[in-house]
Amino acid sequence: MYTSSTSLHYFFYVHYNNIPGDALATQSGDAVSGASDDHKLPESHQQPSGFQRQVYLPRLEGIRVGHVQKVSLVPDKVHEMRTLSLKPLLFEIPGFLSEEECRVVVQLAQMKGLMESQVMVPEGQEELTEQLNLSAEEIFNLLDLNQDGQLQLQEILTHSRVLDGIWLTPENLREIYAGLKADPDGNGLLSLEEFRLLGTDAFQRFLQQRGVKSSQLVRNSRHTWLYQGQGSHQVLRDLKNRVTRLTRLPSALVDLSEPLQVVRYEQGGHYHAHHDSGPVYPETACTHTRLAANSSTPFETSCRYITVLFYLNSVEGGGETAFPVADNRTYEEVSLIQNNVDLMDTRKNCDKSNLRVKPVRGTAVFWYNYLSDGQGWVGEQDEYSLHGGCVVTRGTKWVANNWINIDPDYQRQARYQQLVSQQEGAGEGAEDEGKQSVSQSSPEQLHPDDSHQEL
């Protein structure tokens, strides 16, 4: 998850290091990319020798909301894939898994054991902010989006939504104000003087003293990871192959992506709205290619080009996957909180989301977290991919996630694939042809089948 606390640190860093042209901080605090006709790092971040562009990522067409396509994913069976939204480009495939396959995945996860799911600020970012040596006035001016000299609740929450895995709402922000006596006049606004008296770490100190309930966490669930490569259970390998056929992506990209994540939500479990990926700029590295990038960057993020979400059971009550701004005309993060309604708060406002997908056993939904760059590669983050898990009101919810990791910077992705291929070749005699370099993928890999048909 790309958290808002990460956004705050990055926002400060961008502002005081003057990112040129292709990533400027806008008045709303969001970063906006320039023309996406190349996705290259500055010269200081690039290797002397580049990879010739040979791979173009296929991208499915949504056509229109409600459009249905026939897809061939397994022998002797045709699935129907329905377009749920165009922003983000989102599809639903009923019966993607059989009832038995769902049962096997759940059992494998239980056998391995599940751990508490947490969302934490990446290490080093607090220190980075300290290194910037920002004054209270400078921080205040950055947070004051409309420059009216006062901080509104939504202005603070836009860049400080998450603190150490704790979800801040307008209500508990007011509670913090009261507990710290930060707003003497009680108007819900902070002046510069009040902000100075408050201190930048006051929120964390207050929450530590008060304690935190599970319902106040960004997510309340347990999860585990299941390997899908050679030697894994046949159901897991079949699932990965099905995802490859569904997305039409080269098998090399799917094979080297994250393992299958299996998540269990008990009654009361939830996951507030978030993006699975963050925007990538010269100052940010993708987690999966960072070591191969051979460069030092202060930030990293998960670069998940596609999310494929599987429902492993039918939930008795609640547990929908909500897309708060699906097919909205515009997207502004500060507008997600209006009249004390926080669209990112899935515990309270799931019913106000533009789109909700009901969890039905065996159904898969998948969407693109990035736009296309117009030249067959990964472009800017699709902000409309904001999504979350509504509260489970009855029963238990089991889901699984396949994330396809692709670096928006083609050179870094190709270098990463080449390094992995070389390591495998040295260790296994280069026998595994399924994980060859992206730069050497064959046309058959790029378009492995013609499984998508119009209905």
CSV table of C-alpha atoms in Angstrom, one decimal, residues 148-431:
chain,number,residue,atom,x,y,z
A,148,ASP,CA,-5.9,30.9,3.5
A,149,GLY,CA,-3.6,31.0,6.5
A,150,GLN,CA,-5.6,28.3,8.4
A,151,LEU,CA,-5.3,24.5,8.3
A,152,GLN,CA,-8.6,22.7,7.8
A,153,LEU,CA,-9.1,19.1,8.8
A,154,GLN,CA,-9.1,17.8,5.3
A,155,GLU,CA,-5.8,19.7,4.5
A,156,ILE,CA,-4.1,17.9,7.3
A,157,LEU,CA,-5.6,14.5,6.5
A,158,THR,CA,-4.7,14.7,2.8
A,159,HIS,CA,-1.0,14.4,3.7
A,160,SER,CA,-1.2,12.8,7.2
A,161,ARG,CA,-3.8,10.1,6.8
A,162,VAL,CA,-1.8,7.3,8.3
A,163,LEU,CA,0.4,7.5,11.4
A,164,ASP,CA,2.3,4.3,12.2
A,165,GLY,CA,-0.5,2.2,10.8
A,166,ILE,CA,-3.2,4.2,12.5
A,167,TRP,CA,-6.0,5.6,10.4
A,168,LEU,CA,-6.8,9.3,11.2
A,169,THR,CA,-10.4,10.4,10.8
A,170,PRO,CA,-11.9,13.9,11.1
A,171,GLU,CA,-13.5,12.7,14.4
A,172,ASN,CA,-10.3,11.5,16.1
A,173,LEU,CA,-8.4,14.5,14.7
A,174,ARG,CA,-10.8,16.7,16.7
A,175,GLU,CA,-10.2,14.4,19.7
A,176,ILE,CA,-6.5,15.0,19.3
A,177,TYR,CA,-7.1,18.7,19.1
A,178,ALA,CA,-9.1,18.6,22.3
A,179,GLY,CA,-6.7,16.3,24.1
A,180,LEU,CA,-3.7,18.5,23.3
A,181,LYS,CA,-5.7,21.8,23.6
A,182,ALA,CA,-4.4,22.6,20.2
A,183,ASP,CA,-7.5,24.5,19.1
A,184,PRO,CA,-8.4,27.0,21.9
A,185,ASP,CA,-11.1,28.8,20.0
A,186,GLY,CA,-12.8,25.4,19.0
A,187,ASN,CA,-13.4,26.4,15.3
A,188,GLY,CA,-11.7,23.2,13.9
A,189,LEU,CA,-9.0,25.3,12.2
A,190,LEU,CA,-5.4,25.7,13.1
A,191,SER,CA,-3.7,29.0,12.8
A,192,LEU,CA,0.1,29.2,12.3
A,193,GLU,CA,0.5,30.1,15.9
A,194,GLU,CA,-1.6,27.2,17.1
A,195,PHE,CA,0.4,24.9,14.8
A,196,ARG,CA,3.7,26.1,16.2
A,197,LEU,CA,2.5,25.3,19.7
A,198,LEU,CA,1.3,21.9,18.7
A,199,GLY,CA,4.6,20.5,17.4
A,200,THR,CA,5.0,18.2,14.4
A,201,ASP,CA,5.2,15.0,16.5
A,202,ALA,CA,2.2,15.8,18.7
A,203,PHE,CA,-0.2,13.4,16.9
A,204,GLN,CA,2.1,10.4,17.4
A,205,ARG,CA,2.7,11.2,21.1
A,206,PHE,CA,-1.0,11.6,21.8
A,207,LEU,CA,-1.9,8.3,20.1
A,208,GLN,CA,0.8,6.4,21.9
A,209,GLN,CA,-0.5,7.7,25.2
A,210,ARG,CA,-4.1,6.9,24.4
A,211,GLY,CA,-3.7,3.5,22.9
A,212,VAL,CA,-5.2,2.2,19.7
A,213,LYS,CA,-8.1,-0.2,18.9
A,214,SER,CA,-8.0,-2.7,16.0
A,215,SER,CA,-10.9,-0.8,14.4
A,216,GLN,CA,-8.7,2.3,14.2
A,217,LEU,CA,-6.0,0.6,12.1
A,218,VAL,CA,-5.6,1.1,8.4
A,219,ARG,CA,-6.4,-2.6,7.9
A,220,ASN,CA,-7.6,-5.2,10.3
A,221,SER,CA,-6.8,-8.7,8.9
A,222,ARG,CA,-4.4,-11.5,8.8
A,223,HIS,CA,-2.4,-12.8,5.8
A,224,THR,CA,0.3,-15.1,4.4
A,225,TRP,CA,2.2,-15.6,1.2
A,226,LEU,CA,2.1,-18.7,-1.0
A,227,TYR,CA,4.9,-19.5,-3.6
A,228,GLN,CA,3.5,-20.3,-7.0
A,229,GLY,CA,6.7,-21.4,-8.8
A,230,GLN,CA,8.1,-24.8,-9.7
A,231,GLY,CA,7.4,-27.4,-6.9
A,232,SER,CA,4.4,-25.5,-5.5
A,233,HIS,CA,0.9,-27.0,-5.4
A,234,GLN,CA,-0.7,-27.7,-8.8
A,235,VAL,CA,-3.6,-25.4,-7.9
A,236,LEU,CA,-1.3,-22.5,-7.3
A,237,ARG,CA,0.6,-23.0,-10.5
A,238,ASP,CA,-2.7,-23.4,-12.5
A,239,LEU,CA,-3.8,-20.1,-11.0
A,240,LYS,CA,-0.7,-18.3,-12.0
A,241,ASN,CA,-1.0,-19.7,-15.6
A,242,ARG,CA,-4.6,-18.6,-15.7
A,243,VAL,CA,-3.5,-15.1,-14.7
A,244,THR,CA,-0.9,-15.0,-17.4
A,245,ARG,CA,-3.5,-16.0,-20.1
A,246,LEU,CA,-6.0,-13.4,-18.7
A,247,THR,CA,-3.6,-10.5,-18.7
A,248,ARG,CA,-1.8,-11.6,-21.9
A,249,LEU,CA,1.5,-10.5,-20.3
A,250,PRO,CA,4.8,-12.2,-20.9
A,251,SER,CA,5.2,-15.2,-18.6
A,252,ALA,CA,8.6,-13.8,-17.5
A,253,LEU,CA,6.8,-10.8,-15.9
A,254,VAL,CA,4.2,-12.9,-14.1
A,255,ASP,CA,6.7,-15.5,-12.9
A,256,LEU,CA,8.9,-12.9,-11.2
A,257,SER,CA,6.1,-11.0,-9.6
A,258,GLU,CA,5.1,-11.3,-5.9
A,259,PRO,CA,3.9,-14.6,-4.5
A,260,LEU,CA,0.1,-15.1,-4.0
A,261,GLN,CA,-1.1,-13.2,-0.9
A,262,VAL,CA,-4.0,-14.8,1.0
A,263,VAL,CA,-5.9,-12.6,3.4
A,264,ARG,CA,-8.5,-13.5,6.1
A,265,TYR,CA,-10.9,-10.8,7.5
A,266,GLU,CA,-12.9,-11.8,10.6
A,267,GLN,CA,-16.1,-10.0,11.5
A,268,GLY,CA,-15.3,-6.4,11.9
A,269,GLY,CA,-12.3,-6.7,9.5
A,270,HIS,CA,-11.7,-3.9,7.0
A,271,TYR,CA,-9.1,-2.2,4.8
A,272,HIS,CA,-9.4,1.5,4.3
A,273,ALA,CA,-9.1,2.9,0.7
A,274,HIS,CA,-5.6,2.9,-0.7
A,275,HIS,CA,-3.6,2.5,-3.9
A,276,ASP,CA,-1.7,-0.7,-4.5
A,277,SER,CA,1.1,1.3,-6.1
A,278,GLY,CA,2.6,4.7,-5.8
A,279,PRO,CA,3.7,7.1,-8.5
A,280,VAL,CA,7.3,6.6,-9.5
A,281,TYR,CA,9.7,9.5,-10.1
A,282,PRO,CA,13.5,9.8,-10.3
A,283,GLU,CA,13.7,10.0,-6.5
A,284,THR,CA,11.6,6.8,-6.1
A,285,ALA,CA,12.6,3.2,-6.8
A,286,CYS,CA,10.4,0.2,-7.4
A,287,THR,CA,10.8,-2.3,-4.5
A,288,HIS,CA,11.2,-5.3,-6.9
A,289,THR,CA,13.9,-3.6,-9.1
A,290,ARG,CA,15.7,-1.5,-6.5
A,291,LEU,CA,18.8,-3.6,-6.2
A,292,ALA,CA,19.1,-4.0,-9.9
A,293,ALA,CA,18.8,-0.3,-10.4
A,294,ASN,CA,22.3,0.2,-9.0
A,295,SER,CA,21.4,3.6,-7.7
A,296,SER,CA,20.6,5.3,-4.4
A,297,THR,CA,17.1,6.7,-4.0
A,298,PRO,CA,15.5,8.0,-0.8
A,299,PHE,CA,12.1,6.4,-1.5
A,300,GLU,CA,10.7,3.1,-2.8
A,301,THR,CA,7.2,1.9,-3.6
A,302,SER,CA,5.5,-1.2,-4.8
A,303,CYS,CA,5.2,-1.1,-8.6
A,304,ARG,CA,2.1,-3.2,-9.2
A,305,TYR,CA,1.0,-2.8,-12.7
A,306,ILE,CA,-2.0,-5.1,-12.3
A,307,THR,CA,-4.0,-6.3,-9.3
A,308,VAL,CA,-5.9,-9.6,-9.6
A,309,LEU,CA,-8.2,-10.2,-6.6
A,310,PHE,CA,-9.8,-13.6,-6.0
A,311,TYR,CA,-12.8,-14.1,-3.7
A,312,LEU,CA,-12.2,-17.5,-2.0
A,313,ASN,CA,-15.6,-17.5,-0.2
A,314,SER,CA,-19.0,-15.8,-0.3
A,315,VAL,CA,-19.2,-13.5,2.6
A,316,GLU,CA,-22.4,-13.6,4.7
A,317,GLY,CA,-22.5,-9.8,5.3
A,318,GLY,CA,-20.4,-6.9,4.1
A,319,GLY,CA,-16.8,-7.3,2.8
A,320,GLU,CA,-17.4,-5.7,-0.6
A,321,THR,CA,-14.4,-4.2,-2.5
A,322,ALA,CA,-15.2,-0.5,-2.8
A,323,PHE,CA,-13.9,1.8,-5.5
A,324,PRO,CA,-14.8,5.3,-4.1
A,325,VAL,CA,-14.0,7.3,-7.2
A,326,ALA,CA,-14.5,4.8,-10.0
A,327,ASP,CA,-15.5,6.6,-13.2
A,328,ASN,CA,-15.5,10.0,-11.5
A,329,ARG,CA,-15.1,12.9,-13.9
A,330,THR,CA,-12.2,14.2,-11.9
A,331,TYR,CA,-9.9,13.1,-9.0
A,332,GLU,CA,-8.7,15.4,-6.3
A,333,GLU,CA,-7.4,13.9,-3.1
A,334,VAL,CA,-8.5,16.8,-0.9
A,335,SER,CA,-12.1,16.4,-2.2
A,336,LEU,CA,-12.3,12.9,-0.7
A,337,ILE,CA,-13.3,14.5,2.6
A,338,GLN,CA,-16.4,16.7,2.2
A,339,ASN,CA,-18.9,17.7,4.9
A,340,ASN,CA,-17.3,15.3,7.4
A,341,VAL,CA,-17.8,12.4,4.9
A,342,ASP,CA,-14.5,10.6,4.3
A,343,LEU,CA,-14.7,8.5,1.2
A,344,MET,CA,-11.6,6.6,2.1
A,345,ASP,CA,-13.0,5.4,5.4
A,346,THR,CA,-14.4,2.0,4.5
A,347,ARG,CA,-15.8,1.4,8.1
A,348,LYS,CA,-18.3,4.2,7.8
A,349,ASN,CA,-18.7,5.3,4.2
A,350,CYS,CA,-18.5,2.2,1.9
A,351,ASP,CA,-22.1,2.8,0.8
A,352,LYS,CA,-21.0,6.1,-0.6
A,353,SER,CA,-18.4,4.6,-3.0
A,354,ASN,CA,-19.2,4.8,-6.7
A,355,LEU,CA,-18.7,1.1,-7.1
A,356,ARG,CA,-18.8,-1.9,-4.8
A,357,VAL,CA,-18.0,-5.5,-5.8
A,358,LYS,CA,-19.8,-8.2,-3.8
A,359,PRO,CA,-17.5,-11.1,-2.8
A,360,VAL,CA,-18.7,-14.3,-4.4
A,361,ARG,CA,-16.7,-17.5,-4.2
A,362,GLY,CA,-14.6,-18.2,-7.2
A,363,THR,CA,-15.0,-14.7,-8.8
A,364,ALA,CA,-11.9,-12.7,-9.8
A,365,VAL,CA,-11.7,-9.0,-10.4
A,366,PHE,CA,-8.7,-7.3,-11.9
A,367,TRP,CA,-7.6,-3.8,-12.7
A,368,TYR,CA,-4.7,-1.7,-13.9
A,369,ASN,CA,-3.0,0.5,-11.3
A,370,TYR,CA,-1.2,2.4,-14.0
A,371,LEU,CA,-2.2,4.0,-17.2
A,372,SER,CA,-0.5,3.2,-20.5
A,373,ASP,CA,2.3,5.6,-21.6
A,374,GLY,CA,0.9,5.4,-25.1
A,375,GLN,CA,3.9,3.5,-26.4
A,376,GLY,CA,3.2,0.1,-25.0
A,377,TRP,CA,4.7,0.4,-21.5
A,378,VAL,CA,3.7,1.6,-18.0
A,379,GLY,CA,2.6,5.2,-17.7
A,380,GLU,CA,1.4,7.3,-14.8
A,381,GLN,CA,-0.4,6.0,-11.7
A,382,ASP,CA,-4.1,5.6,-12.3
A,383,GLU,CA,-5.4,7.5,-9.2
A,384,TYR,CA,-8.9,6.2,-9.8
A,385,SER,CA,-7.7,2.7,-8.8
A,386,LEU,CA,-8.2,3.8,-5.2
A,387,HIS,CA,-10.0,0.9,-3.4
A,388,GLY,CA,-10.6,-0.6,-0.1
A,389,GLY,CA,-12.3,-3.5,1.8
A,390,CYS,CA,-15.7,-2.7,3.4
A,391,VAL,CA,-16.3,-4.0,6.9
A,392,VAL,CA,-17.2,-7.6,7.3
A,393,THR,CA,-20.5,-7.4,9.2
A,394,ARG,CA,-21.2,-11.2,9.3
A,395,GLY,CA,-19.0,-14.2,8.9
A,396,THR,CA,-15.4,-14.4,7.6
A,397,LYS,CA,-13.9,-13.1,4.3
A,398,TRP,CA,-11.1,-14.9,2.5
A,399,VAL,CA,-9.4,-13.3,-0.5
A,400,ALA,CA,-6.2,-13.7,-2.5
A,401,ASN,CA,-4.1,-11.2,-4.5
A,402,ASN,CA,-1.8,-11.7,-7.4
A,403,TRP,CA,0.1,-8.5,-8.2
A,404,ILE,CA,2.1,-8.2,-11.4
A,405,ASN,CA,5.2,-6.1,-10.8
A,406,ILE,CA,6.5,-4.0,-13.6
A,407,ASP,CA,8.8,-1.0,-13.3
A,408,PRO,CA,7.6,2.1,-15.3
A,409,ASP,CA,11.2,2.6,-16.2
A,410,TYR,CA,11.8,0.1,-19.0
A,411,GLN,CA,15.6,0.1,-18.6
A,412,ARG,CA,15.4,-0.8,-14.9
A,413,GLN,CA,12.9,-3.6,-15.5
A,414,ALA,CA,14.9,-5.1,-18.4
A,415,ARG,CA,18.1,-4.9,-16.2
A,416,TYR,CA,16.3,-6.6,-13.4
A,417,GLN,CA,15.1,-9.4,-15.6
A,418,GLN,CA,18.5,-9.9,-17.1
A,419,LEU,CA,20.2,-10.1,-13.7
A,420,VAL,CA,17.7,-12.7,-12.5
A,421,SER,CA,18.1,-14.7,-15.7
A,422,GLN,CA,21.9,-14.6,-15.3
A,423,GLN,CA,21.7,-15.8,-11.7
A,424,GLU,CA,19.4,-18.7,-12.7
A,425,GLY,CA,21.6,-19.6,-15.6
A,426,ALA,CA,24.6,-19.8,-13.3
A,427,GLY,CA,22.8,-21.9,-10.8
A,428,GLU,CA,20.7,-24.1,-13.0
A,429,GLY,CA,22.5,-24.1,-16.4
A,430,ALA,CA,20.0,-21.7,-17.9
A,431,GLU,CA,17.4,-24.4,-18.1
